[in-house]
């Protein structure tokens, strides 16, 4: 709290630099400069085919904004392991949020309440990292939705009950078994309007196992709600 209040003093002595190119940021830029933002590799239909197929299995839209190549992989690694919550907010606000706005408008869903659900992490991983990067991304998305006149709330509906090993070096088959049965809706089940759109937010997708199981869990508990599974980046 105090550090945030004094940030205007420290910024003059230690000016912020872009996380990607390391150039000094302008006053209205946060974590990443406009040039680097515009140059990030966007995902297209060809890269998203496997996500469309998985989403159809649980009647959900499965989408991703970026392709997991340089410099996106550096950004995502920094989000997970580099203690950069402000970077997560910036990526949600400037990248995934506007991507969701475009998706919602094309699907004519802008009048519904949008419930942004961060992909949960275990208590151990939260302690190690100090924060959940997906929550930071979700808060950024919420601001982007608000700028577009869309009402969104961030609600951590899901809980990870079992700490599992990192999936970085797992095969596709192992990834599906590793995440299975580890997600639950929190015991105090939230009352969600039937017309609300549930949007699960994750940082990266490899096989789609984590987001798919999150979607399955929500589908069982909120069968009447429309569902979107969204990630910042997809590995291809």
Short mmCIF file of C-alpha atoms in Angstrom, two decimals:
data_model
loop_
_atom_site.label_atom_id
_atom_site.label_comp_id
_atom_site.label_asym_id
_atom_site.label_seq_id
_atom_site.Cartn_x
_atom_site.Cartn_y
_atom_site.Cartn_z
CA UNK A 1 0.00 0.00 0.00
CA UNK A 2 2.70 2.48 1.04
CA UNK A 3 4.91 1.47 -1.88
CA UNK A 4 2.04 2.19 -4.29
CA UNK A 5 1.50 5.63 -2.75
CA UNK A 6 5.18 6.47 -3.10
CA UNK A 7 5.54 5.06 -6.61
CA UNK A 8 5.41 8.56 -8.13
CA UNK A 9 8.59 9.39 -6.17
CA UNK A 10 10.53 6.24 -7.03
CA UNK A 11 9.52 6.34 -10.71
CA UNK A 12 11.56 9.51 -11.24
CA UNK A 13 14.67 7.82 -9.83
CA UNK A 14 14.02 4.33 -11.25
CA UNK A 15 11.99 4.83 -14.45
CA UNK A 16 9.99 1.84 -15.68
CA UNK A 17 11.17 -0.09 -18.71
CA UNK A 18 9.30 -2.29 -21.15
CA UNK A 19 9.40 -5.91 -20.09
CA UNK A 20 10.19 -6.99 -23.66
CA UNK A 21 12.48 -4.40 -25.29
CA UNK A 22 13.74 -2.72 -22.09
CA UNK A 23 13.16 0.77 -23.51
CA UNK A 24 11.84 3.44 -21.15
CA UNK A 25 8.05 3.53 -20.91
CA UNK A 26 5.98 6.64 -21.46
CA UNK A 27 3.81 7.91 -18.60
CA UNK A 28 0.66 6.30 -20.00
CA UNK A 29 2.33 2.91 -20.59
CA UNK A 30 2.52 0.08 -18.06
CA UNK A 31 4.91 -2.89 -18.09
CA UNK A 32 5.07 -3.15 -21.89
CA UNK A 33 5.34 -0.46 -24.56
CA UNK A 34 2.85 0.13 -27.36
CA UNK A 35 5.32 -0.96 -30.03
CA UNK A 36 5.86 -4.35 -28.39
CA UNK A 37 2.14 -4.75 -27.73
CA UNK A 38 1.32 -4.24 -31.38
CA UNK A 39 4.01 -6.67 -32.52
CA UNK A 40 2.85 -9.61 -30.35
CA UNK A 41 1.90 -12.61 -32.57
CA UNK A 42 -1.88 -12.99 -32.64
CA UNK A 43 -3.55 -16.39 -32.89
CA UNK A 44 -5.74 -17.16 -35.90
CA UNK A 45 -8.27 -19.86 -36.75
CA UNK A 46 -5.63 -22.30 -37.97
CA UNK A 47 -3.88 -22.30 -34.57
CA UNK A 48 -7.15 -22.49 -32.63
CA UNK A 49 -8.69 -25.53 -34.34
CA UNK A 50 -7.91 -27.94 -31.49
CA UNK A 51 -9.44 -25.51 -28.99
CA UNK A 52 -12.67 -25.26 -31.00
CA UNK A 53 -12.96 -29.06 -30.99
CA UNK A 54 -12.36 -29.34 -27.23
CA UNK A 55 -14.82 -26.56 -26.49
CA UNK A 56 -17.55 -28.23 -28.52
CA UNK A 57 -17.35 -31.27 -26.22
CA UNK A 58 -18.66 -29.24 -23.27
CA UNK A 59 -20.63 -26.62 -25.23
CA UNK A 60 -18.11 -23.84 -24.61
CA UNK A 61 -16.20 -21.32 -26.68
CA UNK A 62 -12.47 -22.11 -26.35
CA UNK A 63 -10.27 -19.24 -27.51
CA UNK A 64 -6.77 -17.79 -27.21
CA UNK A 65 -5.39 -14.36 -28.07
CA UNK A 66 -1.68 -14.94 -28.79
CA UNK A 67 0.73 -17.58 -30.07
CA UNK A 68 3.30 -18.83 -27.58
CA UNK A 69 6.44 -17.76 -29.45
CA UNK A 70 9.00 -15.02 -28.80
CA UNK A 71 8.41 -12.68 -27.07
CA UNK A 72 5.13 -14.10 -25.71
CA UNK A 73 6.88 -17.06 -24.07
CA UNK A 74 9.17 -14.62 -22.23
CA UNK A 75 6.15 -12.65 -21.03
CA UNK A 76 4.29 -15.76 -19.84
CA UNK A 77 7.37 -17.08 -18.07
CA UNK A 78 7.73 -13.73 -16.33
CA UNK A 79 4.08 -13.88 -15.27
CA UNK A 80 4.45 -17.35 -13.77
CA UNK A 81 7.86 -17.16 -12.14
CA UNK A 82 9.07 -13.57 -12.23
CA UNK A 83 6.71 -11.92 -9.70
CA UNK A 84 5.19 -9.46 -12.17
CA UNK A 85 1.51 -8.96 -11.20
CA UNK A 86 1.41 -5.55 -12.91
CA UNK A 87 2.51 -7.22 -16.14
CA UNK A 88 -0.44 -9.59 -15.80
CA UNK A 89 -2.80 -6.64 -15.41
CA UNK A 90 -1.29 -4.95 -18.46
CA UNK A 91 -1.65 -8.08 -20.61
CA UNK A 92 -5.24 -8.49 -19.49
CA UNK A 93 -6.06 -4.85 -20.17
CA UNK A 94 -4.25 -4.42 -23.49
CA UNK A 95 -4.41 -7.92 -25.03
CA UNK A 96 -6.82 -10.51 -23.64
CA UNK A 97 -9.45 -7.98 -22.54
CA UNK A 98 -9.85 -6.33 -25.97
CA UNK A 99 -9.77 -9.81 -27.55
CA UNK A 100 -12.69 -10.84 -25.31
CA UNK A 101 -14.58 -7.65 -26.11
CA UNK A 102 -14.33 -8.43 -29.82
CA UNK A 103 -15.40 -12.04 -29.22
CA UNK A 104 -18.38 -11.00 -27.07
CA UNK A 105 -19.54 -8.43 -29.61
CA UNK A 106 -19.39 -10.97 -32.44
CA UNK A 107 -21.44 -13.39 -30.32
CA UNK A 108 -23.90 -10.64 -29.25
CA UNK A 109 -23.23 -11.25 -25.55
CA UNK A 110 -22.33 -7.75 -24.40
CA UNK A 111 -25.59 -7.25 -22.46
CA UNK A 112 -24.94 -10.11 -20.05
CA UNK A 113 -22.94 -9.94 -16.84
CA UNK A 114 -19.48 -11.34 -17.55
CA UNK A 115 -18.07 -13.42 -14.69
CA UNK A 116 -14.28 -13.64 -15.06
CA UNK A 117 -12.97 -16.76 -13.30
CA UNK A 118 -9.19 -16.95 -12.82
CA UNK A 119 -7.68 -20.41 -13.24
CA UNK A 120 -6.77 -21.37 -9.65
CA UNK A 121 -3.34 -22.41 -8.41
CA UNK A 122 -2.52 -24.47 -5.31
CA UNK A 123 -1.78 -22.84 -1.95
CA UNK A 124 1.84 -23.99 -2.20
CA UNK A 125 2.30 -22.41 -5.62
CA UNK A 126 0.55 -19.24 -4.45
CA UNK A 127 2.98 -19.04 -1.53
CA UNK A 128 5.97 -19.60 -3.82
CA UNK A 129 4.92 -17.01 -6.40
CA UNK A 130 3.23 -14.52 -4.11
CA UNK A 131 0.20 -14.17 -6.37
CA UNK A 132 -1.94 -15.89 -8.98
CA UNK A 133 -0.99 -14.56 -12.40
CA UNK A 134 -4.40 -15.50 -13.82
CA UNK A 135 -6.10 -13.28 -11.23
CA UNK A 136 -3.94 -10.34 -12.34
CA UNK A 137 -4.84 -11.00 -15.98
CA UNK A 138 -8.52 -11.21 -15.03
CA UNK A 139 -8.43 -7.83 -13.28
CA UNK A 140 -6.91 -6.31 -16.40
CA UNK A 141 -9.65 -7.90 -18.51
CA UNK A 142 -12.28 -6.44 -16.20
CA UNK A 143 -10.97 -2.92 -16.85
CA UNK A 144 -10.95 -3.52 -20.61
CA UNK A 145 -14.56 -4.73 -20.48
CA UNK A 146 -15.56 -1.66 -18.46
CA UNK A 147 -13.97 0.62 -21.07
CA UNK A 148 -16.17 -1.05 -23.67
CA UNK A 149 -19.29 -0.56 -21.53
CA UNK A 150 -19.53 -4.24 -20.57
CA UNK A 151 -20.21 -5.20 -16.95
CA UNK A 152 -17.66 -7.73 -15.70
CA UNK A 153 -16.80 -9.08 -12.26
CA UNK A 154 -13.80 -11.15 -11.18
CA UNK A 155 -14.96 -14.10 -9.12
CA UNK A 156 -12.58 -16.94 -8.06
CA UNK A 157 -15.23 -19.67 -8.30
CA UNK A 158 -12.74 -22.50 -8.69
CA UNK A 159 -10.36 -23.99 -6.17
CA UNK A 160 -7.39 -26.28 -6.73
CA UNK A 161 -7.58 -28.85 -3.96
CA UNK A 162 -4.52 -30.92 -4.81
CA UNK A 163 -1.01 -29.64 -5.46
CA UNK A 164 0.30 -31.31 -8.59
CA UNK A 165 3.72 -31.23 -10.20
CA UNK A 166 4.40 -28.54 -12.78
CA UNK A 167 3.28 -29.68 -16.23
CA UNK A 168 6.13 -27.99 -18.10
CA UNK A 169 7.91 -31.24 -18.98
CA UNK A 170 4.83 -33.51 -19.10
CA UNK A 171 3.69 -35.30 -22.24
CA UNK A 172 0.22 -34.59 -23.62
CA UNK A 173 -1.22 -37.74 -22.00
CA UNK A 174 0.40 -37.00 -18.64
CA UNK A 175 -0.97 -33.46 -18.67
CA UNK A 176 -4.54 -34.74 -18.90
CA UNK A 177 -4.10 -37.20 -16.03
CA UNK A 178 -2.16 -34.71 -13.89
CA UNK A 179 -4.94 -32.12 -13.72
CA UNK A 180 -7.85 -34.57 -13.52
CA UNK A 181 -10.01 -34.33 -10.35
CA UNK A 182 -7.92 -31.53 -8.85
CA UNK A 183 -10.42 -28.71 -9.45
CA UNK A 184 -13.53 -27.99 -7.40
CA UNK A 185 -16.10 -25.23 -7.11
CA UNK A 186 -15.57 -23.49 -3.77
CA UNK A 187 -17.67 -24.88 -0.92
CA UNK A 188 -19.63 -21.65 -0.57
CA UNK A 189 -21.23 -21.95 -3.98
CA UNK A 190 -21.91 -18.54 -5.46
CA UNK A 191 -25.32 -17.71 -6.87
CA UNK A 192 -24.78 -16.79 -10.49
CA UNK A 193 -27.53 -15.26 -12.67
CA UNK A 194 -28.66 -17.73 -15.33
CA UNK A 195 -27.97 -15.22 -18.09
CA UNK A 196 -24.40 -14.53 -16.87
CA UNK A 197 -21.54 -15.57 -19.11
CA UNK A 198 -18.79 -17.50 -17.33
CA UNK A 199 -15.28 -16.83 -18.68
CA UNK A 200 -12.37 -18.88 -17.33
CA UNK A 201 -9.04 -17.04 -17.65
CA UNK A 202 -5.69 -18.82 -18.01
CA UNK A 203 -2.24 -17.62 -19.05
CA UNK A 204 -1.17 -20.37 -21.46
CA UNK A 205 -2.66 -23.41 -23.18
CA UNK A 206 -0.62 -26.41 -24.33
CA UNK A 207 -2.94 -29.39 -24.66
CA UNK A 208 -5.98 -27.59 -23.26
CA UNK A 209 -6.32 -30.04 -20.35
CA UNK A 210 -6.39 -27.48 -17.52
CA UNK A 211 -8.96 -25.19 -19.07
CA UNK A 212 -11.04 -28.11 -20.32
CA UNK A 213 -11.27 -29.65 -16.83
CA UNK A 214 -12.11 -26.22 -15.39
CA UNK A 215 -14.89 -25.95 -17.96
CA UNK A 216 -16.16 -29.44 -17.12
CA UNK A 217 -16.30 -28.54 -13.42
CA UNK A 218 -18.24 -25.36 -14.08
CA UNK A 219 -20.55 -27.06 -16.55
CA UNK A 220 -21.57 -29.60 -13.86
CA UNK A 221 -22.30 -26.88 -11.30
CA UNK A 222 -23.71 -24.19 -13.59
CA UNK A 223 -25.26 -26.13 -16.49
CA UNK A 224 -27.48 -23.30 -17.72
CA UNK A 225 -24.79 -20.65 -18.09
CA UNK A 226 -22.92 -19.90 -21.32
CA UNK A 227 -19.22 -20.65 -20.99
CA UNK A 228 -16.00 -19.32 -22.52
CA UNK A 229 -12.54 -20.74 -21.90
CA UNK A 230 -9.95 -18.07 -22.67
CA UNK A 231 -6.17 -18.00 -22.50
CA UNK A 232 -3.63 -15.31 -23.14
CA UNK A 233 -1.49 -17.58 -25.34
CA UNK A 234 -1.57 -20.99 -27.02
CA UNK A 235 1.44 -23.23 -27.65
CA UNK A 236 1.52 -24.66 -31.17
#
